[in-house]
Tab-separated table of C-alpha atoms in Angstrom:
chain	number	residue	atom	x	y	z
A	30	MET	CA	19.186	-56.410	-161.793
A	31	LYS	CA	19.244	-57.716	-158.254
A	32	LYS	CA	22.321	-56.948	-156.170
A	33	VAL	CA	23.010	-60.384	-154.695
A	34	GLY	CA	21.954	-64.008	-154.914
A	35	ILE	CA	22.889	-66.671	-152.378
A	36	VAL	CA	22.986	-70.429	-152.939
A	37	GLY	CA	22.904	-72.319	-149.660
A	38	HIS	CA	21.164	-74.731	-147.332
A	39	PHE	CA	18.188	-72.608	-146.284
A	40	GLY	CA	15.920	-75.567	-145.589
A	41	PHE	CA	12.776	-73.576	-146.358
A	42	GLY	CA	9.762	-75.208	-144.708
A	43	HIS	CA	11.934	-77.120	-142.248
A	44	ASP	CA	12.999	-76.196	-138.716
A	45	LEU	CA	16.748	-76.819	-139.110
A	46	LEU	CA	19.219	-75.525	-136.513
A	47	ASN	CA	22.626	-76.737	-137.710
A	48	GLY	CA	25.448	-74.215	-138.053
A	49	GLN	CA	25.500	-74.172	-141.852
A	50	THR	CA	21.781	-73.420	-142.177
A	51	ILE	CA	21.899	-70.755	-139.473
A	52	LYS	CA	24.827	-68.986	-141.149
A	53	VAL	CA	23.125	-68.996	-144.557
A	54	LYS	CA	19.912	-67.536	-143.125
A	55	ILE	CA	21.684	-64.881	-141.034
A	56	LEU	CA	23.751	-63.624	-143.971
A	57	PHE	CA	20.770	-63.588	-146.316
A	58	GLN	CA	18.604	-61.691	-143.829
A	59	GLU	CA	21.333	-59.109	-143.271
A	60	PHE	CA	21.822	-58.575	-147.009
A	61	GLN	CA	18.067	-58.072	-147.267
A	62	LYS	CA	18.154	-55.483	-144.474
A	63	GLN	CA	20.987	-53.528	-146.055
A	64	LEU	CA	20.091	-53.877	-149.739
A	65	GLY	CA	16.326	-54.410	-149.668
A	66	ALA	CA	14.455	-57.683	-150.192
A	67	GLU	CA	13.821	-56.794	-153.832
A	68	ASN	CA	17.580	-56.811	-154.446
A	69	THR	CA	18.224	-60.338	-153.128
A	70	MET	CA	17.590	-63.889	-154.294
A	71	ALA	CA	17.857	-67.241	-152.481
A	72	VAL	CA	18.525	-70.672	-153.979
A	73	ASP	CA	17.887	-73.511	-151.513
A	74	THR	CA	20.121	-76.607	-151.674
A	75	HIS	CA	18.034	-78.612	-149.186
A	76	GLY	CA	16.837	-81.940	-150.545
A	77	GLY	CA	19.967	-83.676	-151.786
A	78	ALA	CA	20.386	-85.426	-155.128
A	79	LYS	CA	16.706	-85.406	-156.082
A	80	LYS	CA	16.749	-81.602	-156.016
A	81	VAL	CA	19.792	-81.228	-158.288
A	82	PRO	CA	17.778	-80.159	-161.376
A	83	SER	CA	16.006	-77.391	-159.442
A	84	MET	CA	19.332	-76.315	-157.863
A	85	ILE	CA	20.894	-75.983	-161.311
A	86	ALA	CA	17.875	-74.092	-162.638
A	87	GLY	CA	17.875	-71.783	-159.629
A	88	THR	CA	21.594	-71.101	-159.941
A	89	ILE	CA	21.271	-70.275	-163.648
A	90	LYS	CA	18.413	-67.888	-162.825
A	91	MET	CA	20.576	-66.256	-160.158
A	92	PHE	CA	23.427	-65.674	-162.610
A	93	ARG	CA	20.993	-64.140	-165.080
A	94	GLN	CA	19.437	-61.772	-162.552
A	95	CYS	CA	22.125	-60.950	-159.939
A	96	GLU	CA	25.278	-58.850	-160.088
A	97	ASN	CA	26.902	-60.746	-157.213
A	98	CYS	CA	26.542	-64.526	-156.881
A	99	MET	CA	27.414	-66.327	-153.617
A	100	VAL	CA	27.525	-69.946	-152.551
A	101	LEU	CA	27.837	-71.490	-149.060
A	102	PRO	CA	28.372	-75.190	-149.830
A	103	ALA	CA	29.055	-78.151	-147.552
A	104	TYR	CA	31.673	-80.800	-148.380
A	105	LYS	CA	30.067	-82.388	-151.444
A	106	GLY	CA	28.568	-79.085	-152.498
A	107	VAL	CA	32.006	-77.633	-153.204
A	108	LEU	CA	32.604	-80.332	-155.823
A	109	PHE	CA	29.257	-79.573	-157.457
A	110	PHE	CA	28.851	-75.805	-157.259
A	111	THR	CA	32.415	-74.644	-157.937
A	112	PRO	CA	32.516	-76.145	-161.462
A	113	LEU	CA	28.931	-74.948	-162.045
A	114	PHE	CA	29.853	-71.402	-161.012
A	115	SER	CA	32.921	-71.510	-163.276
A	116	VAL	CA	30.897	-72.559	-166.315
A	117	LEU	CA	28.103	-70.032	-165.726
A	118	ASN	CA	30.513	-67.196	-165.101
A	119	LYS	CA	32.108	-67.697	-168.487
A	120	ILE	CA	28.692	-66.821	-169.887
A	121	TYR	CA	27.421	-64.144	-167.503
A	122	HIS	CA	30.616	-62.549	-166.093
A	123	ARG	CA	29.405	-61.903	-162.544
A	124	ARG	CA	31.274	-61.253	-159.304
A	125	THR	CA	31.325	-64.613	-157.508
A	126	TYR	CA	31.999	-65.470	-153.877
A	127	TYR	CA	32.512	-68.674	-151.958
A	128	ILE	CA	31.547	-68.069	-148.313
A	129	VAL	CA	33.289	-70.818	-146.367
A	130	VAL	CA	31.477	-72.541	-143.500
A	131	GLY	CA	33.910	-74.076	-141.004
A	132	GLY	CA	37.636	-74.534	-141.315
A	133	TRP	CA	38.122	-77.660	-143.422
A	134	LEU	CA	38.815	-76.264	-146.911
A	135	ASP	CA	42.626	-76.339	-146.721
A	136	SER	CA	42.817	-80.029	-145.774
A	137	TYR	CA	40.034	-80.775	-148.279
A	138	LEU	CA	42.276	-79.547	-151.087
A	139	ASP	CA	44.835	-82.215	-150.237
A	140	LYS	CA	42.288	-84.712	-151.545
A	141	TYR	CA	40.796	-82.612	-154.362
A	142	LYS	CA	43.774	-80.740	-155.779
A	143	TRP	CA	41.966	-80.203	-159.100
A	144	LEU	CA	39.635	-77.781	-157.323
A	145	GLU	CA	42.363	-75.214	-156.691
A	146	LYS	CA	42.407	-73.728	-160.192
A	147	GLN	CA	38.622	-73.269	-160.230
A	148	LEU	CA	38.511	-71.889	-156.684
A	149	LYS	CA	41.014	-69.221	-157.686
A	150	ASN	CA	38.472	-67.944	-160.236
A	151	TYR	CA	36.098	-66.687	-157.540
A	152	THR	CA	36.157	-62.942	-156.961
A	153	ALA	CA	36.731	-63.801	-153.299
A	154	ILE	CA	36.813	-66.820	-151.032
A	155	CYS	CA	35.627	-65.583	-147.648
A	156	VAL	CA	37.008	-67.573	-144.713
A	157	GLU	CA	36.154	-67.320	-141.026
A	158	THR	CA	39.632	-67.355	-139.476
A	159	THR	CA	43.144	-66.000	-139.993
A	160	THR	CA	44.401	-69.596	-139.648
A	161	MET	CA	42.487	-70.577	-142.771
A	162	LYS	CA	43.449	-67.398	-144.625
A	163	LYS	CA	47.172	-68.021	-144.077
A	164	ALA	CA	46.887	-71.705	-145.009
A	165	LEU	CA	45.201	-70.960	-148.339
A	166	GLU	CA	47.587	-68.110	-149.136
A	167	LYS	CA	50.441	-70.603	-148.707
A	168	ARG	CA	48.828	-72.565	-151.534
A	169	GLY	CA	49.084	-69.522	-153.780
A	170	PHE	CA	45.563	-68.121	-153.394
A	171	GLN	CA	45.331	-64.361	-153.798
A	172	ASN	CA	41.559	-64.029	-153.480
A	173	ILE	CA	41.156	-64.873	-149.765
A	174	GLU	CA	39.164	-62.492	-147.580
A	175	LEU	CA	38.477	-62.683	-143.862
A	176	MET	CA	34.741	-62.752	-143.071
A	177	LYS	CA	33.988	-63.811	-139.515
A	178	ASN	CA	30.968	-65.884	-138.641
A	179	CYS	CA	28.227	-63.676	-137.203
A	180	LYS	CA	24.868	-63.679	-135.449
A	181	GLU	CA	22.231	-61.051	-134.776
A	182	LEU	CA	21.714	-61.463	-131.041
A	183	GLN	CA	20.271	-59.262	-128.324
A	184	LYS	CA	23.389	-59.075	-126.197
A	185	LEU	CA	23.010	-59.170	-122.428
A	186	SER	CA	23.834	-55.904	-120.673
A	187	PHE	CA	26.621	-55.670	-118.107
A	188	GLU	CA	23.999	-54.915	-115.450
A	189	GLU	CA	22.179	-58.176	-116.225
A	190	LEU	CA	25.243	-60.375	-115.734
A	191	PRO	CA	24.952	-62.784	-112.807
A	192	HIS	CA	28.072	-62.736	-110.625
A	193	SER	CA	27.207	-65.142	-107.839
A	194	PHE	CA	27.645	-68.884	-108.410
A	195	THR	CA	27.989	-71.789	-106.006
A	196	GLU	CA	28.183	-75.544	-106.435
A	197	PRO	CA	26.861	-77.218	-108.397
A	198	TYR	CA	28.174	-75.115	-111.284
A	199	ALA	CA	25.770	-75.272	-114.219
A	200	LEU	CA	27.477	-76.047	-117.538
A	201	CYS	CA	25.793	-76.395	-120.919
A	202	THR	CA	26.495	-77.350	-124.509
A	203	PHE	CA	24.697	-75.570	-127.355
A	204	SER	CA	25.569	-77.214	-130.679
A	205	ARG	CA	24.808	-80.302	-132.712
A	206	VAL	CA	24.573	-83.367	-130.496
A	207	MET	CA	26.946	-85.898	-132.006
A	208	LYS	CA	30.019	-87.903	-131.164
A	209	GLY	CA	32.300	-85.547	-133.091
A	210	LYS	CA	31.320	-82.599	-130.889
A	211	GLY	CA	32.836	-84.414	-127.908
A	212	ILE	CA	29.602	-84.782	-125.964
A	213	GLU	CA	30.503	-88.229	-124.626
A	214	ASN	CA	33.955	-87.035	-123.563
A	215	LEU	CA	32.403	-84.156	-121.640
A	216	ILE	CA	29.841	-86.383	-119.914
A	217	HIS	CA	32.533	-88.808	-118.772
A	218	ALA	CA	34.760	-85.961	-117.559
A	219	ILE	CA	31.960	-84.413	-115.484
A	220	GLN	CA	31.072	-87.802	-114.040
A	221	GLU	CA	34.709	-88.382	-113.093
A	222	VAL	CA	35.033	-85.017	-111.340
A	223	ASN	CA	31.740	-85.440	-109.479
A	224	GLU	CA	32.484	-89.007	-108.413
A	225	LYS	CA	35.945	-88.061	-107.192
A	226	ALA	CA	34.471	-85.201	-105.144
A	227	GLY	CA	31.677	-87.363	-103.767
A	228	SER	CA	29.199	-84.599	-104.614
A	229	THR	CA	27.655	-82.788	-107.581
A	230	VAL	CA	30.296	-80.222	-108.511
A	231	TYR	CA	28.936	-79.709	-112.038
A	232	THR	CA	25.597	-80.164	-113.745
A	233	LEU	CA	25.270	-80.362	-117.535
A	234	ASP	CA	22.354	-79.324	-119.743
A	235	ILE	CA	22.669	-80.430	-123.375
A	236	TYR	CA	20.969	-78.306	-126.049
A	237	GLY	CA	20.877	-78.878	-129.777
A	238	GLU	CA	19.627	-80.939	-132.657
A	239	VAL	CA	20.614	-84.611	-132.328
A	240	TRP	CA	22.449	-85.634	-135.485
A	241	LYS	CA	20.383	-88.157	-137.443
A	242	ASP	CA	23.108	-90.841	-137.377
A	243	TYR	CA	23.454	-90.455	-133.612
A	244	VAL	CA	19.815	-90.605	-132.489
A	245	ASP	CA	19.694	-94.262	-131.436
A	246	GLU	CA	23.026	-94.115	-129.629
A	247	PHE	CA	22.116	-90.908	-127.837
A	248	GLU	CA	18.705	-92.228	-126.788
A	249	ALA	CA	20.437	-95.207	-125.201
A	250	MET	CA	22.893	-92.878	-123.437
A	251	LYS	CA	20.090	-90.718	-122.043
A	252	LYS	CA	18.687	-93.703	-120.155
A	253	GLU	CA	21.978	-93.905	-118.252
A	254	PHE	CA	22.298	-90.189	-117.463
A	255	PRO	CA	22.699	-89.341	-113.773
A	256	ASP	CA	20.296	-86.755	-112.365
A	257	TYR	CA	22.768	-83.915	-112.956
A	258	ILE	CA	22.896	-84.431	-116.754
A	259	LYS	CA	19.853	-83.567	-118.892
A	260	TYR	CA	18.997	-83.158	-122.569
A	261	LYS	CA	16.949	-79.974	-123.055
A	262	GLY	CA	16.134	-80.195	-126.784
A	263	SER	CA	16.687	-77.637	-129.551
A	264	VAL	CA	16.460	-73.864	-129.189
A	265	ASN	CA	16.168	-71.322	-132.008
A	266	TYR	CA	19.309	-69.226	-132.335
A	267	ASP	CA	17.408	-66.016	-131.646
A	268	GLN	CA	16.463	-67.389	-128.216
A	269	SER	CA	19.979	-68.416	-127.304
A	270	VAL	CA	20.849	-65.512	-124.989
A	271	ASP	CA	17.763	-65.975	-122.814
A	272	THR	CA	18.480	-69.706	-122.676
A	273	LEU	CA	22.147	-69.391	-121.749
A	274	LYS	CA	22.414	-66.269	-119.606
A	275	ASN	CA	22.141	-67.925	-116.185
A	276	TYR	CA	24.675	-70.692	-116.792
A	277	PHE	CA	28.119	-70.719	-115.252
A	278	ALA	CA	29.941	-71.525	-118.522
A	279	LEU	CA	29.542	-73.122	-121.930
A	280	ALA	CA	31.491	-76.277	-122.767
A	281	PHE	CA	32.775	-76.848	-126.298
A	282	PRO	CA	34.718	-80.152	-126.284
A	283	THR	CA	34.835	-80.501	-130.070
A	284	LEU	CA	36.747	-83.315	-131.733
A	285	PHE	CA	36.649	-81.556	-135.122
A	286	TYR	CA	40.097	-80.002	-135.458
A	287	THR	CA	39.073	-77.872	-138.439
A	288	GLU	CA	36.184	-75.977	-136.811
A	289	GLY	CA	35.942	-72.392	-138.044
A	290	ILE	CA	34.189	-69.865	-135.803
A	291	PRO	CA	31.509	-71.941	-134.064
A	292	GLY	CA	28.212	-70.118	-133.772
A	293	THR	CA	27.701	-71.602	-130.311
A	294	ILE	CA	30.627	-69.549	-128.988
A	295	ILE	CA	29.107	-66.347	-130.399
A	296	ASP	CA	25.918	-67.299	-128.532
A	297	ALA	CA	27.923	-67.807	-125.357
A	298	TYR	CA	29.671	-64.439	-125.590
A	299	ALA	CA	26.394	-62.595	-126.154
A	300	ALA	CA	25.070	-64.236	-122.975
A	301	GLY	CA	28.235	-63.419	-121.012
A	302	LEU	CA	29.375	-67.041	-120.790
A	303	PRO	CA	33.055	-67.959	-120.785
A	304	VAL	CA	33.916	-71.109	-122.725
A	305	ILE	CA	35.658	-74.317	-121.673
A	306	SER	CA	37.002	-75.643	-124.951
A	307	SER	CA	39.367	-78.051	-126.635
A	308	LYS	CA	42.050	-76.199	-128.576
A	309	TRP	CA	41.015	-76.850	-132.158
A	310	GLU	CA	43.017	-75.420	-135.072
A	311	SER	CA	41.515	-71.916	-134.961
A	312	TYR	CA	40.978	-71.690	-131.186
A	313	ASP	CA	43.079	-68.520	-130.917
A	314	ASP	CA	40.934	-66.785	-133.558
A	315	VAL	CA	37.873	-67.119	-131.353
A	316	ILE	CA	38.850	-67.532	-127.705
A	317	GLU	CA	41.260	-65.340	-125.764
A	318	ASP	CA	42.792	-67.843	-123.369
A	319	ASN	CA	42.115	-66.983	-119.718
A	320	ILE	CA	40.169	-63.879	-120.822
A	321	THR	CA	37.055	-65.232	-122.573
A	322	GLY	CA	37.617	-68.908	-121.903
A	323	ILE	CA	39.952	-71.711	-120.899
A	324	GLY	CA	41.339	-74.203	-123.373
A	325	TYR	CA	42.787	-77.673	-122.993
A	326	GLU	CA	44.840	-79.971	-125.210
A	327	PHE	CA	42.835	-81.068	-128.237
A	328	GLY	CA	41.531	-84.627	-127.934
A	329	SER	CA	42.781	-85.117	-124.366
A	330	ASP	CA	40.141	-86.341	-121.930
A	331	ASP	CA	42.650	-86.115	-119.089
A	332	ALA	CA	43.277	-82.439	-119.890
A	333	LEU	CA	39.529	-81.762	-119.846
A	334	VAL	CA	39.249	-83.325	-116.382
A	335	GLU	CA	42.221	-81.255	-115.197
A	336	VAL	CA	40.566	-78.025	-116.391
A	337	LEU	CA	37.318	-78.916	-114.635
A	338	GLU	CA	39.255	-79.676	-111.444
A	339	MET	CA	41.132	-76.378	-111.703
A	340	ILE	CA	37.911	-74.398	-112.193
A	341	LYS	CA	36.352	-76.235	-109.255
A	342	SER	CA	39.146	-74.947	-107.016
A	343	ASN	CA	38.926	-71.385	-108.394
A	344	PRO	CA	35.452	-70.673	-109.834
A	345	GLN	CA	35.971	-66.921	-109.524
A	346	LYS	CA	38.416	-67.158	-112.437
A	347	MET	CA	35.498	-67.974	-114.751
A	348	ILE	CA	33.110	-65.489	-113.191
A	349	ASP	CA	35.647	-62.703	-113.749
A	350	MET	CA	35.643	-63.458	-117.504
A	351	LYS	CA	31.966	-62.682	-118.052
A	352	GLU	CA	32.323	-58.966	-118.836
A	353	ALA	CA	35.150	-59.687	-121.309
A	354	CYS	CA	32.830	-62.141	-123.077
A	355	LEU	CA	30.194	-59.437	-123.585
A	356	ARG	CA	32.820	-57.104	-125.044
A	357	LYS	CA	34.058	-59.864	-127.349
A	358	ALA	CA	30.516	-60.427	-128.681
A	359	LYS	CA	30.661	-57.091	-130.524
A	360	GLU	CA	33.176	-58.545	-132.997
A	361	PHE	CA	30.519	-60.865	-134.463
A	362	SER	CA	27.771	-58.434	-135.471
A	363	PRO	CA	26.119	-59.209	-138.862
A	364	LYS	CA	25.522	-55.497	-139.474
A	365	ALA	CA	29.232	-54.701	-139.250
A	366	ILE	CA	30.468	-57.769	-141.105
A	367	VAL	CA	27.997	-57.642	-144.013
A	368	GLY	CA	28.232	-53.844	-144.172
A	369	GLY	CA	32.001	-54.042	-144.538
A	370	PHE	CA	31.645	-56.686	-147.241
A	371	ILE	CA	29.169	-54.593	-149.239
A	372	GLN	CA	31.373	-51.525	-148.973
A	373	LYS	CA	34.401	-53.424	-150.282
A	374	PHE	CA	32.877	-55.478	-153.113
A	375	PHE	CA	29.595	-53.886	-154.191
């Protein structure tokens, strides 16, 4: 039998760069490295409702052939795959795992309370943050394991870190381009700081896949961008360090309070970039305030402007964080995280 099968949004044949797809691919590749390709199986959920029959068939095949069965579902996928896993496991008696993407599961259960009993049947529910672990344990779950998000990145060396920055300070974003990621809030904040100063204090380069429901709105916004704001397109995650390494800092103004461990922050750390971020629910799990980044009140545009003004008056504070960011990057190695998982459960 194969050691492990993974159901997730692989998007085979498509160049998809969203966080869920990246996490699925990274985990699968690492399991292949450590267990051998012949001991792994992938079931792709890309394609939506029209692919449901093939998803079911693939999942059944996985249960027949794999000792350990994993699923990394999105919102609707939890409602579909958790009951399916429960039914199949009554037949095949496998070890089953729900690898959580993001930090929304606890609040999701307020709406879908019926899911709790079935979720408790998994061998383990692997969450990204201690915040999520504690929240689910308060609900009576005893099968919660901490499994940080991870990326296989060629970390910058300490010798390669740039230490000299002058105005304008180059900021970037490196995640999905959508309203919920706070991109508009960041643009307005940078414009406000620059206009108040009467000069270009900050520039902003925007990287990432534009969310399909946001394309028209973003295209209209781009026409109004000042010269110091540019959209640079999408970059493969394995090219992130080379793309980011010469920036002053990464901005993460998310408006999603239930973010887990955002992959973009792992990218930033590997490139030696401190992070300017809103304080979402699990902020303290990922960012050490004033050591690897600076946070501001969640959802407050005024607080974001204040942070940018503060950094403007003391840019050395950010520069001094760069070495700590490289050290922090070591915590998110796929080899260590998957290796620890295999040792515990396989």
